[in-house]
Short mmCIF file of C-alpha atoms in Angstrom, two decimals:
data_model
loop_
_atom_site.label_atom_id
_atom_site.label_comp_id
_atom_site.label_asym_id
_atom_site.label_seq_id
_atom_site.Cartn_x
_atom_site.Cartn_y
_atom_site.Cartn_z
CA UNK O 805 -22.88 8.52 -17.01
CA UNK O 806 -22.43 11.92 -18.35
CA UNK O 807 -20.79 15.07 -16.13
CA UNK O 808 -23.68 17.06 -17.28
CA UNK O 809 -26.27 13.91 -16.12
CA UNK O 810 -24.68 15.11 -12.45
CA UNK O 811 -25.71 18.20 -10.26
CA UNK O 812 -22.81 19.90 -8.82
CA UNK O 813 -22.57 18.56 -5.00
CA UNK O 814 -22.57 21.67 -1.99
CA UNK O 815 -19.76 21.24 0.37
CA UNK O 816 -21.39 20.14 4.00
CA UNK O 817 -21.33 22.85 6.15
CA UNK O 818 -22.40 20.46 8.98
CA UNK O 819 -20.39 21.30 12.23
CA UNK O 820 -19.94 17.78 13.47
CA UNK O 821 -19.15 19.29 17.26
CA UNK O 822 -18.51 23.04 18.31
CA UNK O 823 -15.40 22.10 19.93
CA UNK O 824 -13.71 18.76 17.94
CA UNK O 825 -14.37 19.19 14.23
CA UNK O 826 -15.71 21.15 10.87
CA UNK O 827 -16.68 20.15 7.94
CA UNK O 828 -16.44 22.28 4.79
CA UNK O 829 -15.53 25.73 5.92
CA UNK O 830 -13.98 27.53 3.06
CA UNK O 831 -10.60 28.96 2.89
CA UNK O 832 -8.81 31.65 0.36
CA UNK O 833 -5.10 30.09 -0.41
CA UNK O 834 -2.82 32.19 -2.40
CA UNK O 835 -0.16 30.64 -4.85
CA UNK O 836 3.37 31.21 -4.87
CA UNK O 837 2.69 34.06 -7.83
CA UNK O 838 -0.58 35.95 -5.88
CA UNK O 839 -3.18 34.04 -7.36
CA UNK O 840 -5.75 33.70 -5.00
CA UNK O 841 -7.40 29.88 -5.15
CA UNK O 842 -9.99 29.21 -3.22
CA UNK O 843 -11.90 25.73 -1.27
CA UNK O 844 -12.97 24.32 1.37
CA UNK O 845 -11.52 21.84 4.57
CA UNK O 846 -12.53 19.26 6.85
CA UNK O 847 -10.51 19.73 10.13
CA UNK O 848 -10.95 17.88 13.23
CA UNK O 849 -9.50 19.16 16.95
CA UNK O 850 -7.34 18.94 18.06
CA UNK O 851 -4.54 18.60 16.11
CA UNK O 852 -3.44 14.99 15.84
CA UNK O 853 0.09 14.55 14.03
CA UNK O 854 -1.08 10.68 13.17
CA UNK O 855 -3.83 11.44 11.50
CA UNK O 856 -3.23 11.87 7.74
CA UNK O 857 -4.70 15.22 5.85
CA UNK O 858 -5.86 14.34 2.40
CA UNK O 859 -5.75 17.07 -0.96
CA UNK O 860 -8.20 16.00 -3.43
CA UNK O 861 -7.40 16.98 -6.80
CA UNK O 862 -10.18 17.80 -9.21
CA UNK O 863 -10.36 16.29 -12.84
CA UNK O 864 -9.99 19.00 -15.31
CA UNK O 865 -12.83 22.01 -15.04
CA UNK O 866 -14.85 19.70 -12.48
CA UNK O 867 -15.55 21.97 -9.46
CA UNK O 868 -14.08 20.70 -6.00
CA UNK O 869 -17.85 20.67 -4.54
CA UNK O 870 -18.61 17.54 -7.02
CA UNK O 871 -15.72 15.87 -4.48
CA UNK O 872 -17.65 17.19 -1.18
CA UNK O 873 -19.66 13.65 -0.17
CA UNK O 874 -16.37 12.04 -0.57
CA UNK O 875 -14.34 14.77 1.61
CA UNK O 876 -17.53 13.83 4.10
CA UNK O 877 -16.99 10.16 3.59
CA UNK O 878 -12.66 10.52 4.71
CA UNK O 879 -13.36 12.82 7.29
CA UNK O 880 -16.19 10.64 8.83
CA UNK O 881 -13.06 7.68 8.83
CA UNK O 882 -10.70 10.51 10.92
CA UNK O 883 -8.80 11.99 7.77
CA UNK O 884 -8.83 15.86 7.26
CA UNK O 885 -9.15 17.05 4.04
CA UNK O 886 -8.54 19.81 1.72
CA UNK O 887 -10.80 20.08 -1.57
CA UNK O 888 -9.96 23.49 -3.53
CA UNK O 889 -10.41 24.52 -7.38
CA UNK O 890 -7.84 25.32 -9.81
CA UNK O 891 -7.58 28.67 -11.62
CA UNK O 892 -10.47 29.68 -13.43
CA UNK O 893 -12.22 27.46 -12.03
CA UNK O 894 -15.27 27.73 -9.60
CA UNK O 895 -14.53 28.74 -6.06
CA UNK O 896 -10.91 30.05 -7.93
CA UNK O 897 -12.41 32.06 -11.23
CA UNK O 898 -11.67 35.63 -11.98
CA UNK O 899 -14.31 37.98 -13.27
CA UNK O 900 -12.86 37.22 -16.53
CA UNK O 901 -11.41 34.29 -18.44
CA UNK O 902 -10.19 35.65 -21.16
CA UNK O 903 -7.55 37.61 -19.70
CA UNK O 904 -6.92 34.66 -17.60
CA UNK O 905 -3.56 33.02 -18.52
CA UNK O 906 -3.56 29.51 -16.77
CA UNK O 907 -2.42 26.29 -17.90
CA UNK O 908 -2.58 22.54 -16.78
CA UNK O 909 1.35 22.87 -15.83
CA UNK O 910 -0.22 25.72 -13.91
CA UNK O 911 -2.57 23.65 -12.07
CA UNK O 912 0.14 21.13 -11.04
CA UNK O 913 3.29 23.67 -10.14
CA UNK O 914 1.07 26.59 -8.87
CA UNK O 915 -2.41 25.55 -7.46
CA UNK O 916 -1.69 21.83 -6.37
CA UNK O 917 1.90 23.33 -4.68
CA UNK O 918 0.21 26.02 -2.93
CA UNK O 919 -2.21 23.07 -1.20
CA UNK O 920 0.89 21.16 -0.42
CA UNK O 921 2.73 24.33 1.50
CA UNK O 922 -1.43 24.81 3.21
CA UNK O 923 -1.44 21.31 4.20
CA UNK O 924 2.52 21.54 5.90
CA UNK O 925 1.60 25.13 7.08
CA UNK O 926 -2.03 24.45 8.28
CA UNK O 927 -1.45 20.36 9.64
CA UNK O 928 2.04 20.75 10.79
CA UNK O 929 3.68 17.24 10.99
CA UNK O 930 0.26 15.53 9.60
CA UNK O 931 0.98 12.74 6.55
CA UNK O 932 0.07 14.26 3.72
CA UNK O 933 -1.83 11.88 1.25
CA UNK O 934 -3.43 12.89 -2.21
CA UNK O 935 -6.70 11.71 -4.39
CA UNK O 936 -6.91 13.03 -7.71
CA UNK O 937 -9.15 12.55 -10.64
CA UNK O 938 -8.57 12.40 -14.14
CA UNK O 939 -6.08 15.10 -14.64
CA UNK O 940 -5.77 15.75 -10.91
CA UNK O 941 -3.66 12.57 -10.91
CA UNK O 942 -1.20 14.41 -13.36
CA UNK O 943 -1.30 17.33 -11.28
CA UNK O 944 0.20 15.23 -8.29
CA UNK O 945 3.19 15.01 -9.77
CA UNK O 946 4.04 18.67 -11.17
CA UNK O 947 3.98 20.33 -7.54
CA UNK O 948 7.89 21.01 -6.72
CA UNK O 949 6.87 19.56 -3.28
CA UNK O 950 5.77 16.47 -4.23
CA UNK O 951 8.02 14.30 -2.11
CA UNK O 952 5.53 15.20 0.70
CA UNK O 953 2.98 13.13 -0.23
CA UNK O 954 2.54 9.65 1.48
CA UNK O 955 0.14 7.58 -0.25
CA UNK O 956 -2.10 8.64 -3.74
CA UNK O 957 -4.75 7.01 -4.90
CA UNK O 958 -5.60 8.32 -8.61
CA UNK O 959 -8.94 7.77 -10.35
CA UNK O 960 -9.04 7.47 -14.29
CA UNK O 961 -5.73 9.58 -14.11
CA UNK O 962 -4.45 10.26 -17.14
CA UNK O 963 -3.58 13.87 -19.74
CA UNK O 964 -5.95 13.13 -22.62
CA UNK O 965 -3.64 11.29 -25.36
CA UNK O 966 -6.45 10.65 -28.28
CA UNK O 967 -5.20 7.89 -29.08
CA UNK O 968 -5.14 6.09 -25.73
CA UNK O 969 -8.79 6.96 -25.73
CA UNK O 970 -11.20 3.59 -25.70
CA UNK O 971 -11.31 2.33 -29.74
CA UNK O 972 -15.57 2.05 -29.47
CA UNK O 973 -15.35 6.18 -28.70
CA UNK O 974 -12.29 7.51 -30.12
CA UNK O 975 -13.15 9.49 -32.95
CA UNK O 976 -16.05 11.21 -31.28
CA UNK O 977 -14.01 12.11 -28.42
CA UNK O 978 -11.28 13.41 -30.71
CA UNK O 979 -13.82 15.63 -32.84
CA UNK O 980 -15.31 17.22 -29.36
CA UNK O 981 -12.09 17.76 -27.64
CA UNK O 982 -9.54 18.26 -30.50
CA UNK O 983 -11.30 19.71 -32.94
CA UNK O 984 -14.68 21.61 -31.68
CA UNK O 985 -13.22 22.74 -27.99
CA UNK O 986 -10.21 24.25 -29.49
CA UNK O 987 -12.01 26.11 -32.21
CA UNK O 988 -14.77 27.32 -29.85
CA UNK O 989 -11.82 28.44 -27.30
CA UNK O 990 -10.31 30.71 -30.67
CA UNK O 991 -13.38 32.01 -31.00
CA UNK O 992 -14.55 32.84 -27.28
CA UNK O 993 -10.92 33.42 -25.64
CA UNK O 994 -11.94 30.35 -23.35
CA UNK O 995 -13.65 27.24 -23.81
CA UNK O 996 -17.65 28.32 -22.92
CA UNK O 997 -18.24 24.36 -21.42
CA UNK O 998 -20.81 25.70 -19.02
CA UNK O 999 -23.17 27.03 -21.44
CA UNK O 1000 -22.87 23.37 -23.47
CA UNK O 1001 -23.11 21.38 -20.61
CA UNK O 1002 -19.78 19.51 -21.28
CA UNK O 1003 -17.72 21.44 -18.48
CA UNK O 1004 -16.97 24.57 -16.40
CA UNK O 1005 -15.72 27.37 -18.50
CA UNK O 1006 -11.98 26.39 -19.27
CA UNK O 1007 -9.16 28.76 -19.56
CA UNK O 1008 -7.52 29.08 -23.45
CA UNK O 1009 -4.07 27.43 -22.07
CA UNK O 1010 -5.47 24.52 -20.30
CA UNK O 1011 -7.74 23.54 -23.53
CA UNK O 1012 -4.27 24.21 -25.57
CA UNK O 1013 -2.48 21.95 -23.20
CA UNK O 1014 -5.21 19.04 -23.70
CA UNK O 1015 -6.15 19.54 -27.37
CA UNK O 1016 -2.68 19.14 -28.48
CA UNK O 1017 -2.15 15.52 -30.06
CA UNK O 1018 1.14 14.37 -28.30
CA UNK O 1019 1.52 11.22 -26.45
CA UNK O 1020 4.28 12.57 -23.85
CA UNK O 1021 3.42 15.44 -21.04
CA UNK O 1022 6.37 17.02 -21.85
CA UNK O 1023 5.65 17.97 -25.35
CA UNK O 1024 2.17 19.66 -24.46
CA UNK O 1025 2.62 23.67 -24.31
CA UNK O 1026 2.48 24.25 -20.61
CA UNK O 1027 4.73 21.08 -20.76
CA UNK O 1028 7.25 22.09 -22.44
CA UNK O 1029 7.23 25.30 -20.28
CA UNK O 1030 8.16 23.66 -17.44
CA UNK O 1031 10.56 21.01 -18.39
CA UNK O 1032 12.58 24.16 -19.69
CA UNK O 1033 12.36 25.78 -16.75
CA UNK O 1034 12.95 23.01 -14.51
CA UNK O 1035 15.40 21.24 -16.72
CA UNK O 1036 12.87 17.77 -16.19
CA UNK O 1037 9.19 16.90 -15.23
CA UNK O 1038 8.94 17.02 -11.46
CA UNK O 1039 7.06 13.94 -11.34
CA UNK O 1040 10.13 11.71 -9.89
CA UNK O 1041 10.40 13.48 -6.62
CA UNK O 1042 6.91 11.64 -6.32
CA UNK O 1043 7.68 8.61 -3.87
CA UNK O 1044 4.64 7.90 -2.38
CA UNK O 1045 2.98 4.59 -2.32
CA UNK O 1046 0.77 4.54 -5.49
CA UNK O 1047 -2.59 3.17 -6.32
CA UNK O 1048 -4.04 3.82 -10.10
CA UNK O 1049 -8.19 2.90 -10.42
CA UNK O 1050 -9.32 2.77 -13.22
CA UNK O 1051 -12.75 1.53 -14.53
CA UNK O 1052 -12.85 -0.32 -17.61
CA UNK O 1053 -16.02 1.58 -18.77
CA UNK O 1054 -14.33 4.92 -18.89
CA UNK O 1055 -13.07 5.77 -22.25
CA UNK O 1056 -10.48 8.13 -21.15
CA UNK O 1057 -9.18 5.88 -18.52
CA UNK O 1058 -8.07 2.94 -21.04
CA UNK O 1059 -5.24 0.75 -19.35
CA UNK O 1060 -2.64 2.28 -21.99
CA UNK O 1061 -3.52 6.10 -20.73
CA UNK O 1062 -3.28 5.06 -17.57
CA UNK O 1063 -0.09 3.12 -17.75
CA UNK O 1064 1.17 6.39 -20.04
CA UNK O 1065 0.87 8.22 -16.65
CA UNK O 1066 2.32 5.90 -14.16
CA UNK O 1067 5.39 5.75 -16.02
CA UNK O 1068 6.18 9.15 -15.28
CA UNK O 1069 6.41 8.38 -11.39
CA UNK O 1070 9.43 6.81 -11.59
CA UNK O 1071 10.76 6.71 -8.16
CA UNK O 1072 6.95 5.45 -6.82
CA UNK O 1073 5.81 2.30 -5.82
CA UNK O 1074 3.10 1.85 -8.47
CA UNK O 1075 0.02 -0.44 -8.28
CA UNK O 1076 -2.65 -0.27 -11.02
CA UNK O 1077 -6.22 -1.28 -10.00
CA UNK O 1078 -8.85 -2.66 -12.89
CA UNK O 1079 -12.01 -2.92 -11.93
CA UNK O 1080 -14.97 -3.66 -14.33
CA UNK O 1081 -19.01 -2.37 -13.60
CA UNK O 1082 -20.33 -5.78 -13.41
CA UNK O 1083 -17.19 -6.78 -10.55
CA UNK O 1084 -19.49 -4.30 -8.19
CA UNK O 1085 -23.30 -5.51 -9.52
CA UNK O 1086 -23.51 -2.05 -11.88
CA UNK O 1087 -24.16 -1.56 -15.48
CA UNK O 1088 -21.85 1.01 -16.33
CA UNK O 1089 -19.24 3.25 -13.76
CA UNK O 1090 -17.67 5.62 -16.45
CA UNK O 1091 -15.12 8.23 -15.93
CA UNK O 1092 -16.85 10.80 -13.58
CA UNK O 1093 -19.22 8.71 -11.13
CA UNK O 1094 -16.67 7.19 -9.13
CA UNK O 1095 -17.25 10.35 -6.70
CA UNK O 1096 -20.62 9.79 -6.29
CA UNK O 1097 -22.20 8.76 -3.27
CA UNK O 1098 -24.00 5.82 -4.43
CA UNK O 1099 -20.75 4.29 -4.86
CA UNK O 1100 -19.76 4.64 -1.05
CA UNK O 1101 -20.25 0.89 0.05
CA UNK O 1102 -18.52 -0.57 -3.31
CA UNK O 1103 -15.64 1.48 -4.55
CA UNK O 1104 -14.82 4.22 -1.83
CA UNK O 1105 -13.90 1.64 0.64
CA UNK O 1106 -11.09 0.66 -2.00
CA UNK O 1107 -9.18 4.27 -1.87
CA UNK O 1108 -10.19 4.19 1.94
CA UNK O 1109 -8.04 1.13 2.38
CA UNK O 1110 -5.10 2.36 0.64
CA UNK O 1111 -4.69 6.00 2.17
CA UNK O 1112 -5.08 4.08 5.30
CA UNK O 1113 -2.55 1.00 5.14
CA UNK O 1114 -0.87 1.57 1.57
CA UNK O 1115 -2.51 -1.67 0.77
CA UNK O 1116 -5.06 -3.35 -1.09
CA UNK O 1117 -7.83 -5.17 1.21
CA UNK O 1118 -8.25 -9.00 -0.14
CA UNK O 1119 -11.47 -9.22 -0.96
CA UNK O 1120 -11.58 -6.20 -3.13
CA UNK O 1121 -13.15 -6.23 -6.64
CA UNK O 1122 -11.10 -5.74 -10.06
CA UNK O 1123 -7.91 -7.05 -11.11
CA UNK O 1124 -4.21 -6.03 -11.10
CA UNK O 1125 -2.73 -5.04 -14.05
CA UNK O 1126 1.01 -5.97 -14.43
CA UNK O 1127 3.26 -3.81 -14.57
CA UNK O 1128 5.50 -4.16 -18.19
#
């Protein structure tokens, strides 16, 4: 299943009761330097300090509203939720992209932060758990706050080494990503995804960050930024209970990229989830379907579980992966 195969998904703007809860009602968050992000949240009344407020991270240039049914499905099981887009990105994109300097690094220490400080400032004393996709997992763990979060369940999550990318696949991937995105990026100041139907339009620094062929974060551009800065990653003030998916269709999600990114949260309790097509009666899952809603009864129930109890439920499908 292709991102393009998939029409973008409209938040809910169903009020569930005038006077206990809303669903989808957008927001306008600025980050610590003034950008303003934008997105959307699913807030019950009253305020309940027990029950846990959810940030769903986006994969890279996938707008937050493909996330909406699943922002439905947690708030309908009495989480509140925050889906917003990073910079340059849908409900968060300038006028212009080519002026727009914004990196992954950005994404994580900037955008994902600035939901962290919402979620303390807007769900005071609320858990604060995290699902991210793809990249969104990565961006978990580059917020300088990240010892809030409770539980995260990641999807796919990993930052796009080539050669972690599943052997059948590889070389295409490496040509479209490594070779053609970057070159159309020189040539457009941004990446022009939209108009291909691979992506959203991308910002130059993010597809710099993603083309570049280095197996460790820290080595990317935007990486290298902020381990300077920082003197270190901030991914090991993560300690939140940890749960990796991934689907062994997705050829971005291989076990090694995966197991790449977990090693970075070093101070987490990590738990890596395999789980094949045919273990839920499907032909094929791939890397971006996870969120649909067709996909509610078999694999949703899975991250449900965890963000709930920090535990796998017995009867689930897939297989552990042990940790080396």
């Amino acid at each position: 299943m292709n991102l393009q195969d998939m029409p973008p998904l409209a938040p809910s703007q169903i009020v569930l009761s005038p006077h206990t809860a809303i669903a989808g009602e957008a927001f306008r968050e600025p980050a610590a330097d003034g950008f303003i992000l934008g997105g959307f949240t699913w807030r019950h009344a009253p305020q309940d300090i027990a029950r846990p407020i959810v940030i769903i991270n986006a994969a890279t240039s996938v707008r937050c509203r493909h996330y909406s049914r699943f922002a439905d499905y947690l708030f309908a099981n009495g989480f509140d939720v925050i889906t917003y887009d990073y910079r340059g990105i849908g409900e968060s994109r300038p006028a212009s992209l080519k002026d727009l300097d914004a990196s992954w690094s950005d994404w994580g220490a900037l955008d994902f932060e600035a939901m962290l400080k919402r979620a303390q400032r807007e769900f005071p004393g609320q858990p604060i758990d995290v699902v991210g996709h793809s990249f969104g997992g990565c961006a978990a763990g580059l917020g300088a706050s990240g010892h809030l979060i409770r539980r995260l369940v990641t999807v796919g999550a990993q930052f796009a080494y080539w050669r972690d990318y599943a052997p059948a696949h590889r070389w295409r991937m490496f040509g479209k990503w490594h070779v053609v995105m970057p070159l159309l990026t020189r040539i457009f100041g941004y990446f022009p995804g939209k108009r291909l139907g691979w992506l959203e339009d991308t910002p130059a620094a993010v597809v710099r960050d993603w083309s570049t062929p280095t197996a460790q974060y820290e080595t990317r551009p935007s990486g290298r930024t902020i381990s300077a800065k920082t003197g270190g990653l901030p991914f090991a003030l993560v300690t939140a209970k940890t749960l990796a998916i991934s689907i062994s269709d997705d050829p971005y999600g291989t076990i090694p990229a995966i197991e790449r990114l977990l090693g970075y949260f070093s101070n987490s309790t990590n738990t890596h989830l395999r789980i094949a097509p045919e273990d839920i009666g499907e032909e094929e899952v791939g890397h971006f379907a996870f969120f649909r809603s067709p996909y509610q009864a078999t694999l949703w129930p899975i991250a449900l579980s965890w963000l709930q109890s920090g535990e796998l439920a017995p009867d689930i499908p897939g297989r552990l992966v042990p940790r080396s």
